[in-house]
Coordinates of C-alpha atoms in Angstrom, one line a residue:
M1068 CA 15.6 -31.5 30.1
T1069 CA 17.8 -28.3 30.6
V1070 CA 18.2 -26.2 27.5
Q1071 CA 22.1 -25.8 26.7
S1072 CA 23.6 -22.6 27.2
S1073 CA 23.7 -20.4 23.8
I1074 CA 25.9 -17.4 23.0
L1075 CA 24.4 -14.7 21.4
S1076 CA 26.9 -12.0 19.6
P1077 CA 27.6 -9.2 22.2
D1078 CA 28.1 -6.9 19.0
D1079 CA 24.4 -7.8 18.2
L1080 CA 22.8 -7.3 21.7
Y1081 CA 24.7 -3.8 21.9
L1082 CA 23.2 -2.7 18.7
F1083 CA 19.9 -4.0 19.6
H1084 CA 19.9 -2.1 22.5
R1085 CA 21.1 1.2 21.1
G1086 CA 18.2 1.1 18.3
Q1087 CA 20.8 0.1 15.6
L1088 CA 20.4 -3.7 15.0
F1089 CA 18.4 -3.6 11.6
Q1090 CA 18.3 -7.6 11.0
A1091 CA 17.4 -8.3 14.6
Y1092 CA 15.4 -11.4 13.5
R1093 CA 18.7 -13.3 12.5
T1094 CA 19.2 -13.2 16.1
F1095 CA 16.3 -13.1 17.7
G1096 CA 13.6 -15.8 17.7
A1097 CA 14.0 -19.5 16.4
H1098 CA 16.9 -20.3 14.5
I1099 CA 17.3 -24.2 13.1
L1100 CA 21.6 -24.7 13.5
E1101 CA 24.1 -26.9 14.8
Q1102 CA 25.9 -26.6 18.2
E1103 CA 28.9 -28.6 19.0
G1104 CA 27.9 -30.8 16.4
V1105 CA 24.2 -31.3 17.7
R1106 CA 21.8 -30.1 15.3
G1107 CA 18.5 -28.2 17.2
V1108 CA 17.0 -24.8 17.5
R1109 CA 18.4 -21.8 19.4
F1110 CA 15.9 -19.8 20.9
A1111 CA 16.4 -16.0 21.9
V1112 CA 13.7 -13.4 23.4
W1113 CA 13.7 -10.0 24.9
A1114 CA 12.0 -9.9 28.3
P1115 CA 13.8 -8.0 30.4
H1116 CA 11.6 -7.8 33.5
A1117 CA 10.8 -11.6 33.5
R1118 CA 11.6 -13.6 36.4
Q1119 CA 12.2 -16.8 34.5
V1120 CA 11.2 -17.5 30.8
G1121 CA 11.0 -21.3 29.2
V1122 CA 10.2 -23.0 26.0
A1123 CA 6.9 -24.7 26.1
G1124 CA 5.5 -26.7 23.3
G1125 CA 3.9 -30.3 22.1
F1126 CA 7.4 -31.6 22.7
N1127 CA 7.4 -31.2 26.5
E1128 CA 3.8 -31.1 27.1
W1129 CA 3.4 -27.2 27.1
R1130 CA 5.6 -27.0 30.1
G1131 CA 8.1 -24.6 29.9
E1132 CA 10.0 -24.9 33.1
R1133 CA 11.4 -28.1 31.2
H1134 CA 13.2 -26.1 28.7
P1135 CA 14.0 -22.9 30.7
L1136 CA 16.1 -20.2 28.9
E1137 CA 19.3 -18.6 30.3
R1138 CA 19.4 -14.9 31.1
I1139 CA 22.2 -13.3 29.0
G1140 CA 23.8 -10.6 31.8
S1141 CA 22.0 -7.6 32.4
T1142 CA 20.7 -7.3 28.9
G1143 CA 17.3 -8.6 29.3
V1144 CA 17.6 -11.0 26.5
W1145 CA 16.8 -14.9 27.2
A1146 CA 18.4 -17.7 25.2
G1147 CA 19.0 -21.4 24.7
F1148 CA 19.3 -24.1 22.4
I1149 CA 17.2 -27.0 22.6
P1150 CA 18.9 -30.2 20.8
G1151 CA 17.2 -32.5 18.2
L1152 CA 14.1 -29.8 17.7
T1153 CA 13.1 -29.6 14.2
E1154 CA 11.2 -27.5 11.6
G1155 CA 7.5 -27.3 12.3
A1156 CA 7.7 -27.7 15.9
A1157 CA 5.2 -25.3 17.7
Y1158 CA 6.1 -23.3 20.6
K1159 CA 5.5 -20.2 23.1
Y1160 CA 7.4 -18.7 25.8
E1161 CA 6.4 -19.4 28.9
I1162 CA 7.0 -16.2 30.8
V1163 CA 6.8 -15.7 34.7
G1164 CA 6.6 -12.1 35.3
G1165 CA 7.9 -9.8 38.1
D1166 CA 4.8 -10.0 39.7
G1167 CA 4.5 -14.0 39.6
S1168 CA 1.9 -14.1 37.0
T1169 CA 2.9 -16.6 34.2
R1170 CA 1.8 -16.1 30.4
L1171 CA 2.3 -18.1 27.4
K1172 CA 3.4 -16.0 24.5
A1173 CA 4.1 -16.2 20.9
D1174 CA 7.5 -15.6 19.8
P1175 CA 7.7 -11.6 18.4
F1176 CA 10.3 -12.8 15.7
A1177 CA 8.7 -16.0 14.8
F1178 CA 8.9 -16.8 11.1
R1179 CA 5.7 -18.5 11.0
S1180 CA 2.6 -19.2 13.2
E1181 CA -0.3 -21.9 13.5
L1182 CA -3.3 -21.3 11.6
R1183 CA -6.0 -19.3 13.6
P1184 CA -7.6 -20.1 16.1
S1185 CA -4.5 -21.6 17.3
T1186 CA -1.9 -19.0 18.3
A1187 CA 1.7 -20.8 18.7
S1188 CA 4.7 -20.2 16.7
I1189 CA 6.2 -22.6 14.5
V1190 CA 10.1 -23.0 13.8
S1191 CA 10.6 -22.5 10.4
D1192 CA 13.5 -22.3 7.9
L1193 CA 13.0 -19.4 5.2
G1194 CA 16.6 -19.8 3.9
R1195 CA 15.8 -22.3 1.5
Y1196 CA 13.8 -20.8 -1.4
E1197 CA 15.5 -20.2 -4.7
W1198 CA 15.0 -17.0 -6.4
A1199 CA 14.8 -16.5 -10.1
D1200 CA 14.1 -12.9 -10.0
E1201 CA 17.9 -11.5 -10.8
A1202 CA 16.8 -10.0 -13.7
W1203 CA 14.0 -7.7 -11.8
R1204 CA 16.2 -6.5 -9.1
T1205 CA 18.8 -5.3 -11.5
R1206 CA 16.2 -3.3 -13.6
K1207 CA 14.8 -2.2 -10.5
R1208 CA 18.3 -0.8 -9.3
E1209 CA 18.9 0.6 -12.9
D1210 CA 15.2 2.5 -13.5
P1211 CA 14.5 4.1 -10.4
P1212 CA 10.6 4.6 -10.1
Y1213 CA 9.7 8.4 -10.2
E1214 CA 10.0 8.9 -14.0
R1215 CA 8.4 5.4 -14.6
P1216 CA 4.7 4.6 -15.1
M1217 CA 3.1 3.2 -11.5
F1218 CA -0.6 1.8 -11.7
V1219 CA -1.0 -0.2 -8.5
Y1220 CA -3.7 -2.9 -8.0
E1221 CA -4.4 -3.1 -4.3
A1222 CA -5.8 -6.7 -3.5
H1223 CA -7.0 -8.3 -0.3
L1224 CA -5.8 -12.1 -0.9
G1225 CA -8.7 -13.6 1.2
S1226 CA -11.5 -12.2 -1.0
W1227 CA -10.1 -11.5 -4.3
R1228 CA -11.3 -14.8 -5.4
M1229 CA -13.0 -17.4 -2.8
D1230 CA -15.2 -20.4 -3.4
A1231 CA -16.7 -20.5 -0.1
P1232 CA -16.3 -18.8 3.1
E1233 CA -12.7 -19.1 4.5
Q1234 CA -11.9 -21.3 1.9
F1235 CA -8.8 -19.2 0.5
R1236 CA -6.7 -19.2 -2.6
S1237 CA -3.2 -20.3 -1.4
Y1238 CA -0.2 -18.2 -2.1
R1239 CA 1.0 -20.7 -4.8
E1240 CA -2.6 -20.5 -6.3
L1241 CA -2.5 -16.8 -6.5
A1242 CA 0.9 -16.9 -7.6
D1243 CA -0.4 -18.2 -11.0
E1244 CA -4.3 -16.6 -10.9
L1245 CA -3.9 -13.4 -9.7
V1246 CA -0.5 -12.5 -10.9
D1247 CA -1.6 -13.4 -14.6
Y1248 CA -4.9 -11.4 -14.2
V1249 CA -2.9 -8.4 -13.1
G1250 CA -0.4 -8.8 -15.9
S1251 CA -3.1 -9.1 -18.5
M1252 CA -4.7 -6.0 -17.3
G1253 CA -1.4 -4.2 -17.8
F1254 CA -1.0 -3.1 -13.8
T1255 CA 2.5 -2.5 -13.1
H1256 CA 2.3 -3.1 -9.4
I1257 CA 0.6 -5.5 -6.9
E1258 CA -0.2 -3.7 -3.0
L1259 CA -1.2 -6.4 -0.8
L1260 CA -3.3 -5.6 2.5
P1261 CA -1.2 -6.8 5.4
L1262 CA 0.0 -10.2 5.7
A1263 CA 1.6 -10.2 9.2
E1264 CA 0.2 -12.9 11.0
H1265 CA -3.3 -11.4 12.9
P1266 CA -5.9 -13.2 14.9
L1267 CA -9.1 -11.7 13.4
D1268 CA -10.1 -12.1 9.5
R1269 CA -12.0 -9.1 9.7
S1270 CA -9.3 -6.9 10.8
W1271 CA -7.8 -7.4 7.2
G1272 CA -4.3 -7.5 8.7
Y1273 CA -4.0 -4.3 10.4
Q1274 CA -4.3 -5.4 13.8
A1275 CA -1.1 -7.9 13.8
T1276 CA 0.2 -10.5 16.7
G1277 CA 3.1 -11.6 14.5
Y1278 CA 5.1 -9.1 12.6
Y1279 CA 7.5 -11.5 11.2
A1280 CA 5.1 -14.2 10.1
A1281 CA 3.2 -14.1 7.0
T1282 CA -0.3 -15.2 7.8
S1283 CA -1.0 -19.0 7.6
R1284 CA -4.2 -18.3 5.9
Y1285 CA -3.0 -18.6 2.8
G1286 CA -0.3 -21.6 3.3
P1287 CA 3.3 -21.6 4.3
P1288 CA 5.5 -18.6 4.0
E1289 CA 7.3 -20.4 1.2
G1290 CA 4.0 -19.8 -0.9
L1291 CA 4.5 -16.0 -0.4
Q1292 CA 8.0 -16.1 -2.1
T1293 CA 6.7 -18.0 -4.7
L1294 CA 4.2 -15.5 -5.3
V1295 CA 6.5 -12.6 -5.2
D1296 CA 9.1 -14.5 -7.6
R1297 CA 6.4 -14.8 -10.2
C1298 CA 5.5 -11.7 -9.8
H1299 CA 8.8 -10.1 -10.4
R1300 CA 9.2 -12.6 -13.5
K1301 CA 6.5 -11.1 -15.1
G1302 CA 7.8 -7.6 -14.6
I1303 CA 5.2 -6.7 -11.6
G1304 CA 6.3 -4.9 -8.4
V1305 CA 4.9 -6.0 -4.8
I1306 CA 4.1 -3.5 -2.6
L1307 CA 3.0 -4.4 1.1
D1308 CA 0.6 -2.6 3.5
W1309 CA 2.9 -2.5 6.7
V1310 CA 1.4 -1.3 10.2
P1311 CA 4.0 -0.3 12.5
G1312 CA 1.8 2.2 14.3
H1313 CA -0.1 0.0 16.5
F1314 CA -0.7 -3.6 17.4
C1315 CA -4.0 -5.8 19.0
K1316 CA -4.3 -6.7 22.6
D1317 CA -4.6 -10.4 22.4
D1318 CA -3.5 -12.1 25.1
H1319 CA -0.5 -14.2 23.0
G1320 CA 0.9 -11.0 21.5
L1321 CA 2.9 -8.2 22.6
R1322 CA 0.9 -6.4 24.9
L1323 CA 2.4 -6.8 28.6
F1324 CA 4.7 -9.3 27.0
D1325 CA 6.9 -9.7 30.1
G1326 CA 4.2 -8.6 32.7
T1327 CA 5.2 -5.0 32.0
P1328 CA 4.5 -2.3 29.0
L1329 CA 7.4 -3.5 27.2
Y1330 CA 6.4 -3.0 23.3
E1331 CA 3.8 -0.4 24.1
P1332 CA 4.4 3.1 26.0
A1333 CA 3.8 2.7 29.9
D1334 CA 1.8 6.2 29.6
S1335 CA -1.7 4.6 28.9
R1336 CA -2.3 8.0 27.2
I1337 CA 0.2 7.3 24.4
A1338 CA -0.3 3.4 24.4
E1339 CA -4.2 3.3 23.8
K1340 CA -5.4 3.8 20.3
P1341 CA -9.2 3.9 21.5
Q1342 CA -10.4 4.1 17.6
W1343 CA -9.0 0.7 16.8
G1344 CA -8.9 -1.0 20.3
T1345 CA -5.1 -1.4 20.2
L1346 CA -2.0 -0.2 21.4
A1347 CA 0.9 1.9 20.0
F1348 CA 4.4 1.3 19.6
D1349 CA 6.6 2.7 22.0
F1350 CA 8.8 4.6 19.6
A1351 CA 11.1 5.8 22.3
K1352 CA 12.6 2.5 23.2
P1353 CA 15.6 1.5 21.5
E1354 CA 14.8 -2.2 21.5
V1355 CA 11.4 -1.2 19.8
Q1356 CA 13.0 0.9 17.1
S1357 CA 15.4 -2.2 16.5
F1358 CA 12.2 -4.4 16.4
L1359 CA 10.3 -2.6 14.0
I1360 CA 13.1 -1.5 11.4
S1361 CA 14.1 -5.0 11.6
N1362 CA 11.0 -6.0 10.4
A1363 CA 11.1 -3.7 7.5
M1364 CA 14.2 -5.1 6.6
F1365 CA 12.8 -8.4 6.9
W1366 CA 10.3 -8.0 4.5
L1367 CA 12.7 -6.4 1.9
D1368 CA 15.4 -8.9 2.4
V1369 CA 13.5 -12.3 3.1
F1370 CA 10.6 -12.1 0.6
H1371 CA 11.9 -9.4 -2.0
I1372 CA 9.3 -7.2 -1.5
D1373 CA 9.5 -3.6 -3.7
G1374 CA 8.0 -1.4 -1.1
L1375 CA 6.1 -0.7 1.9
R1376 CA 2.8 1.3 2.5
V1377 CA 3.1 2.6 6.0
D1378 CA -0.1 2.8 7.3
A1379 CA -1.6 5.5 9.5
V1380 CA 1.4 7.6 9.6
A1381 CA -1.1 10.6 10.8
S1382 CA -2.0 8.4 14.0
M1383 CA 1.4 8.2 14.5
I1384 CA 2.8 11.5 14.8
D1385 CA -0.1 13.0 16.3
L1386 CA -0.9 12.5 20.1
H1387 CA -4.4 13.8 19.8
F1388 CA -5.1 11.8 16.8
D1389 CA -8.8 10.8 17.3
K1390 CA -8.4 10.4 21.1
P1391 CA -10.8 11.8 23.6
P1392 CA -9.6 14.4 26.0
G1393 CA -8.8 12.1 28.8
L1394 CA -6.1 10.2 26.6
R1395 CA -4.6 13.5 25.3
A1396 CA -0.8 13.8 26.1
C1397 CA 1.5 16.7 24.9
N1398 CA 5.0 16.2 24.0
R1399 CA 8.0 17.9 26.2
H1400 CA 7.4 21.4 24.4
G1401 CA 3.9 21.5 25.1
G1402 CA 2.9 20.3 21.6
T1403 CA 0.8 17.6 20.1
E1404 CA 3.6 16.2 17.8
H1405 CA 4.8 12.8 18.7
L1406 CA 8.5 13.5 18.6
E1407 CA 10.0 10.1 19.1
A1408 CA 7.1 8.7 16.3
L1409 CA 8.5 11.5 14.1
E1410 CA 12.5 10.6 14.8
W1411 CA 11.5 6.8 14.4
L1412 CA 10.0 7.6 10.7
R1413 CA 13.3 9.6 9.8
K1414 CA 15.5 6.9 10.9
L1415 CA 13.3 4.1 9.1
N1416 CA 13.6 5.5 5.7
E1417 CA 17.3 6.4 6.2
T1418 CA 18.1 2.9 7.0
V1419 CA 15.7 1.4 4.4
F1420 CA 16.9 4.0 1.5
L1421 CA 20.7 2.8 2.6
H1422 CA 20.2 -0.9 1.9
Y1423 CA 17.6 -0.7 -0.5
P1424 CA 17.8 2.6 -2.6
D1425 CA 15.1 1.4 -4.9
T1426 CA 12.5 0.6 -2.5
L1427 CA 8.9 2.6 -2.4
M1428 CA 8.3 3.9 0.7
M1429 CA 4.9 5.0 0.7
A1430 CA 3.2 7.1 3.6
E1431 CA -0.7 6.5 3.9
D1432 CA -1.2 10.0 5.6
S1433 CA -4.1 12.1 5.8
S1434 CA -2.4 15.0 7.7
A1435 CA -1.0 17.9 6.2
W1436 CA 2.4 17.6 7.6
P1437 CA 4.9 19.2 5.5
G1438 CA 7.6 17.3 4.1
V1439 CA 6.5 13.7 4.3
T1440 CA 8.5 13.0 0.8
A1441 CA 11.2 15.7 1.6
P1442 CA 14.7 14.1 2.5
T1443 CA 15.3 13.6 6.0
Y1444 CA 18.5 16.2 5.7
L1445 CA 16.2 19.0 4.9
G1446 CA 13.9 18.4 7.4
G1447 CA 11.6 16.1 6.0
L1448 CA 10.2 12.5 6.5
G1449 CA 12.1 10.8 4.0
F1450 CA 9.4 9.0 2.2
N1451 CA 9.8 8.9 -1.3
Y1452 CA 5.7 8.9 -1.9
K1453 CA 2.7 9.8 -0.1
W1454 CA -1.0 9.1 -0.7
N1455 CA -3.2 12.2 -1.6
M1456 CA -6.0 11.9 0.6
G1457 CA -7.1 15.2 -0.2
W1458 CA -7.4 14.7 -4.1
M1459 CA -9.1 11.4 -3.2
N1460 CA -11.6 13.0 -1.0
D1461 CA -12.5 16.2 -3.3
S1462 CA -12.7 14.3 -6.5
L1463 CA -15.0 11.6 -5.3
R1464 CA -17.3 14.2 -3.4
Y1465 CA -17.6 15.9 -6.8
M1466 CA -18.2 12.9 -8.6
E1467 CA -20.9 11.7 -6.3
T1468 CA -22.7 15.3 -7.1
D1469 CA -25.3 15.2 -9.8
P1470 CA -24.1 16.5 -13.0
I1471 CA -26.6 19.4 -12.7
E1472 CA -25.0 20.6 -9.2
R1473 CA -21.4 20.2 -10.2
S1474 CA -21.1 23.6 -11.4
A1475 CA -21.3 24.7 -8.0
R1476 CA -18.6 22.3 -6.9
H1477 CA -15.9 22.8 -9.5
S1478 CA -13.3 24.1 -7.3
L1479 CA -13.2 20.1 -6.0
L1480 CA -11.5 19.1 -9.0
T1481 CA -9.2 21.8 -9.7
F1482 CA -8.2 22.6 -5.8
S1483 CA -5.8 19.9 -6.0
M1484 CA -3.2 21.5 -8.8
L1485 CA -2.4 23.6 -6.0
Y1486 CA -0.6 21.5 -4.2
A1487 CA 0.2 18.6 -7.0
F1488 CA 3.9 19.1 -6.8
S1489 CA 4.4 19.9 -3.0
E1490 CA 5.1 16.2 -2.5
N1491 CA 5.4 12.9 -4.7
Y1492 CA 1.8 11.7 -4.6
V1493 CA 0.0 8.5 -5.4
L1494 CA -3.4 9.0 -6.1
P1495 CA -5.3 6.0 -4.2
L1496 CA -8.9 4.6 -4.9
S1497 CA -8.2 2.1 -2.2
H1498 CA -10.5 -0.2 -0.1
D1499 CA -11.3 2.2 2.4
E1500 CA -13.5 3.9 0.2
V1501 CA -15.5 0.7 -0.7
V1502 CA -16.5 -0.4 2.4
H1503 CA -18.5 0.7 5.6
G1504 CA -21.3 2.4 3.9
K1505 CA -19.3 4.0 1.4
R1506 CA -20.7 2.1 -1.5
S1507 CA -18.3 1.0 -4.5
L1508 CA -17.0 2.9 -6.8
L1509 CA -19.5 2.5 -9.4
N1510 CA -22.4 2.9 -6.9
K1511 CA -20.9 6.3 -5.8
M1512 CA -21.9 7.8 -9.4
P1513 CA -25.1 9.1 -9.7
G1514 CA -27.7 8.9 -12.1
A1515 CA -29.3 5.7 -13.9
Y1516 CA -27.4 2.4 -14.5
E1517 CA -25.9 3.5 -18.2
D1518 CA -24.8 6.9 -16.6
K1519 CA -23.2 5.6 -13.5
F1520 CA -20.9 3.4 -16.0
A1521 CA -20.4 6.9 -18.0
N1522 CA -19.4 8.6 -14.7
L1523 CA -16.9 5.9 -13.6
R1524 CA -15.0 5.7 -17.3
L1525 CA -15.1 9.8 -17.1
F1526 CA -13.7 9.8 -14.0
Y1527 CA -11.1 7.1 -14.5
G1528 CA -10.0 9.0 -17.5
Y1529 CA -9.5 12.2 -15.4
W1530 CA -7.5 10.0 -12.7
M1531 CA -5.2 8.8 -15.3
A1532 CA -4.2 12.1 -17.0
H1533 CA -3.9 13.9 -13.5
P1534 CA -0.4 14.1 -12.2
G1535 CA 0.5 11.0 -9.6
K1536 CA 0.8 7.9 -9.6
K1537 CA -2.1 5.6 -9.4
L1538 CA -3.8 2.9 -7.1
L1539 CA -7.1 0.9 -7.5
F1540 CA -8.9 -1.4 -5.2
M1541 CA -9.8 -4.7 -6.6
G1542 CA -13.0 -4.7 -8.5
G1543 CA -13.2 -1.3 -9.5
E1544 CA -11.6 -2.4 -12.8
F1545 CA -14.9 -3.8 -13.8
G1546 CA -17.6 -2.1 -11.7
Q1547 CA -18.1 -4.1 -8.7
F1548 CA -21.5 -2.8 -7.9
D1549 CA -21.7 -3.7 -4.0
E1550 CA -18.9 -2.2 -1.7
W1551 CA -16.3 -4.6 -1.0
K1552 CA -17.5 -7.9 0.9
D1553 CA -14.4 -8.8 2.7
A1554 CA -15.8 -12.3 4.0
A1555 CA -16.5 -13.2 0.2
G1556 CA -14.9 -13.1 -3.0
L1557 CA -15.6 -10.3 -5.9
D1558 CA -18.3 -10.4 -8.1
W1559 CA -16.9 -11.9 -10.9
P1560 CA -20.3 -13.2 -12.7
L1561 CA -20.7 -9.4 -13.2
L1562 CA -18.2 -9.6 -16.2
R1563 CA -21.3 -12.0 -18.1
Y1564 CA -23.1 -8.5 -18.2
P1565 CA -22.3 -6.5 -21.0
L1566 CA -21.2 -2.8 -19.3
H1567 CA -19.2 -4.5 -16.7
D1568 CA -17.0 -6.2 -19.2
A1569 CA -16.7 -3.4 -21.4
L1570 CA -15.5 -1.2 -18.3
R1571 CA -13.0 -4.2 -17.8
R1572 CA -11.6 -3.4 -21.5
Y1573 CA -11.8 0.0 -20.7
M1574 CA -9.7 -0.1 -17.9
K1575 CA -7.0 -2.8 -19.8
D1576 CA -6.9 -0.1 -23.0
L1577 CA -6.5 2.8 -20.2
L1578 CA -3.6 1.1 -18.7
G1579 CA -2.1 0.5 -21.9
L1580 CA -2.1 4.1 -23.1
Y1581 CA -1.0 5.0 -19.6
A1582 CA 2.1 3.0 -19.8
A1583 CA 3.0 3.7 -23.9
E1584 CA 2.6 7.7 -23.1
P1585 CA 5.4 9.1 -21.0
A1586 CA 3.6 12.7 -21.1
L1587 CA 1.3 10.9 -18.3
W1588 CA 3.7 10.0 -16.0
E1589 CA 7.4 11.1 -16.5
Q1590 CA 6.9 14.4 -15.2
D1591 CA 4.3 13.3 -12.3
H1592 CA 6.1 15.5 -9.6
S1593 CA 7.1 18.5 -12.0
P1594 CA 5.0 21.3 -12.8
E1595 CA 6.8 21.3 -15.9
G1596 CA 4.6 18.4 -17.0
F1597 CA 1.3 20.2 -16.9
E1598 CA -0.3 23.0 -18.0
W1599 CA -4.2 24.3 -17.9
I1600 CA -5.8 25.0 -21.1
D1601 CA -9.1 26.1 -19.0
A1602 CA -9.6 25.3 -15.5
D1603 CA -12.2 27.6 -15.0
N1604 CA -15.2 26.3 -17.1
A1605 CA -17.5 25.7 -13.9
E1606 CA -20.8 26.7 -16.0
Q1607 CA -20.6 23.7 -18.4
S1608 CA -18.5 21.7 -16.1
V1609 CA -15.5 20.8 -18.4
L1610 CA -11.6 21.0 -17.6
S1611 CA -9.0 20.9 -20.5
F1612 CA -5.2 20.6 -20.0
I1613 CA -2.0 19.8 -21.3
R1614 CA 0.8 16.8 -20.4
K1615 CA 3.9 16.6 -21.7
S1616 CA 6.7 14.4 -21.3
R1617 CA 10.1 15.4 -20.0
D1618 CA 11.7 16.1 -23.4
G1619 CA 8.3 18.0 -24.5
R1620 CA 8.1 15.2 -27.7
R1621 CA 5.0 14.1 -26.4
V1622 CA 2.1 16.4 -25.5
L1623 CA -1.6 15.3 -24.6
I1624 CA -4.6 17.3 -24.4
V1625 CA -6.9 16.2 -22.5
V1626 CA -10.8 17.3 -22.4
C1627 CA -13.1 15.9 -19.5
N1628 CA -17.0 16.8 -19.8
F1629 CA -18.5 16.1 -16.2
S1630 CA -22.1 17.3 -17.5
R1631 CA -24.9 15.7 -19.0
R1632 CA -24.8 17.8 -22.2
H1633 CA -23.5 17.0 -25.6
Y1634 CA -21.6 19.6 -27.2
P1635 CA -22.1 19.3 -31.2
V1636 CA -19.0 21.9 -31.1
F1637 CA -16.6 22.8 -28.3
R1638 CA -13.7 25.4 -28.6
I1639 CA -10.2 24.9 -26.9
G1640 CA -7.2 26.5 -27.2
V1641 CA -3.9 24.7 -28.1
P1642 CA -0.3 25.7 -28.6
T1643 CA 0.2 24.3 -32.3
S1644 CA -1.4 24.7 -35.5
A1645 CA -1.1 21.3 -35.9
N1646 CA -3.9 18.5 -36.9
H1647 CA -5.0 16.8 -33.7
C1648 CA -6.0 13.0 -33.5
I1649 CA -8.3 12.0 -30.8
I1650 CA -6.3 8.9 -29.4
F1651 CA -8.6 8.2 -26.5
N1652 CA -12.4 8.5 -25.9
S1653 CA -14.2 7.0 -22.7
D1654 CA -18.0 7.4 -24.7
S1655 CA -16.7 4.9 -27.6
E1656 CA -19.6 2.6 -28.4
G1657 CA -17.0 -0.2 -27.4
Y1658 CA -16.7 0.5 -23.7
G1659 CA -20.3 0.8 -23.3
G1660 CA -20.4 4.5 -24.4
S1661 CA -22.7 6.4 -26.7
G1662 CA -20.8 6.0 -30.1
C1663 CA -21.0 9.4 -30.8
R1664 CA -19.4 10.1 -34.0
M1665 CA -16.0 11.7 -33.7
P1666 CA -13.9 13.1 -36.3
R1667 CA -10.1 11.5 -37.7
R1668 CA -8.5 14.5 -37.4
I1669 CA -9.4 18.3 -35.9
K1670 CA -7.7 21.0 -37.8
A1671 CA -6.4 23.8 -35.7
V1672 CA -7.1 27.1 -36.6
R1673 CA -5.3 30.6 -35.9
T1674 CA -7.8 31.8 -33.6
P1675 CA -6.7 32.6 -30.3
L1676 CA -8.4 31.2 -27.2
H1677 CA -7.3 30.5 -23.5
G1678 CA -4.0 32.3 -23.8
R1679 CA -2.7 30.1 -26.7
P1680 CA -2.2 31.2 -30.3
F1681 CA -4.5 28.6 -32.1
S1682 CA -7.7 26.9 -31.0
L1683 CA -9.8 23.9 -32.5
E1684 CA -13.4 22.5 -32.7
L1685 CA -14.2 19.1 -31.5
P1686 CA -17.6 17.4 -30.4
L1687 CA -17.6 16.8 -26.6
P1688 CA -19.8 14.0 -25.7
A1689 CA -21.5 14.3 -22.4
L1690 CA -19.6 12.4 -19.2
S1691 CA -16.9 12.0 -21.5
A1692 CA -13.2 11.8 -21.4
L1693 CA -11.2 12.4 -24.6
V1694 CA -7.3 12.3 -25.0
L1695 CA -5.6 14.2 -28.2
E1696 CA -2.3 14.7 -29.6
P1697 CA -1.1 16.5 -32.5
E1698 CA -0.9 14.7 -35.8
R1699 CA 2.9 15.2 -36.2
I1700 CA 3.5 13.2 -32.8
A1701 CA 0.9 10.7 -33.4
A1702 CA 2.6 9.8 -36.6
E1703 CA 5.8 9.4 -35.1

């Protein structure tokens, strides 16, 4: 049977080849439509070096020559219309390359894929879902994120809850269970590990084959729309991990798509990612730029995603990143910067913010590249947030140190404030820190069982009060003791044990305090919102500082004791003569702490200290974080 010819918009094809078609998923892929009064499916695929392209599927015994596509002039695009084909049909492109070899390839623009280990694409219509999140989207447009609380719950959908190996909760089930749990805890956002279709569970989605297909592991894509919609109706934003830096080499994927390096660079030194066994995208090709930027727009358009966490930016912008000498290339100026990747990142962010100015574009970047969150017109990369990997590494190294030895490593805690406002930072405690033998956050903490919990409560208190938005990987809120097991569910039975349940309550209350106190988030990106009281008390391993709201009416004093010593009397300088109330105490007996008696209010006296005209004395329990506020403010 001959495929009927199908006309694609010449303007769309022109923009695609210019790297300017930013909703290319509306042109390419499989689309159910009516042509000359006949309903069927239109196919379009970019394969410029192919001799022949056909659509193969169960409807033609997987023989693509029965439904050949037509080459559209010299565009390198093949298209056609198959009458009578309906939603749910499985298909691949049968591509005869320039060398005469034949390959069966999944559709790069497919909206749905078969459940692994099957690899075919599936005709799917994603336009039927009736959204009920207009109030959320309106509020988001009117209330930008920079001066709002942001405490993100990072989740891997497959292992959040699992009844048995590979028995995953569906998107629809998670729309109830996960969303209700995150809402009850007080997190403001959920960040989902990558959901683009991928062949290997253990890759966690970071090695994808279907960039436009939400993985079928958890059900049809409409289920993901339901999950996002319910998040929004609960007041929770959704961030998606997105991996535009590299793709896996599986035969049905993008590698050698038309028999030649098409999506990947022809130069293997630039293409190969030996650390992950993957291939980089060719950011110099305009068509690849259209493919990737359209993919970002697709998740925002079709799934109403609120933000993208762009994975592995450091590996994209450095031609030598984690490569052996034989795979190192230089740019046209002799440097190691990947100039095309840098320009593409700027173009990506400019495009996203032009259409969705309230989007969260977060760079997971371990490099020291300057201006990651600076505007592109000032030479920056144009993201609005960057993960602060330096803070994460330094603070975890400090916390893993025995308290007896912490005084020698005091600068690991204070160094972050030298650069805290150089970018718009997120402080991540992510999945990467609790796998591959790194141990869980709780098990990183030194000491006996009770000490581990005290250290973790202290650390969470310090983290909450440090400038920057926050991200926590699932399980950290109740003290997952083993490191993350991606093939099994979280250890929810731990909540039967008092200290784990107390830690969960502690986190819920900490999130409540965080959300209620503008001093803790309004000036995250401004030095006016932070003042040291005493940054240099290494001998006693104590930090004290002030956080302030934008209008100055909310002022909080934070004191963190990282030693095992209890100080019955500890003096700090304060700016006013007001009495101070302790409004949060990580050592509270209700959280599993020592229950040391604390005064209801503490009177400041006119004794200068730490450059302040007044000071106050307070008991300071071992391994504790205290938050105080002036009594006048507390009364208000």
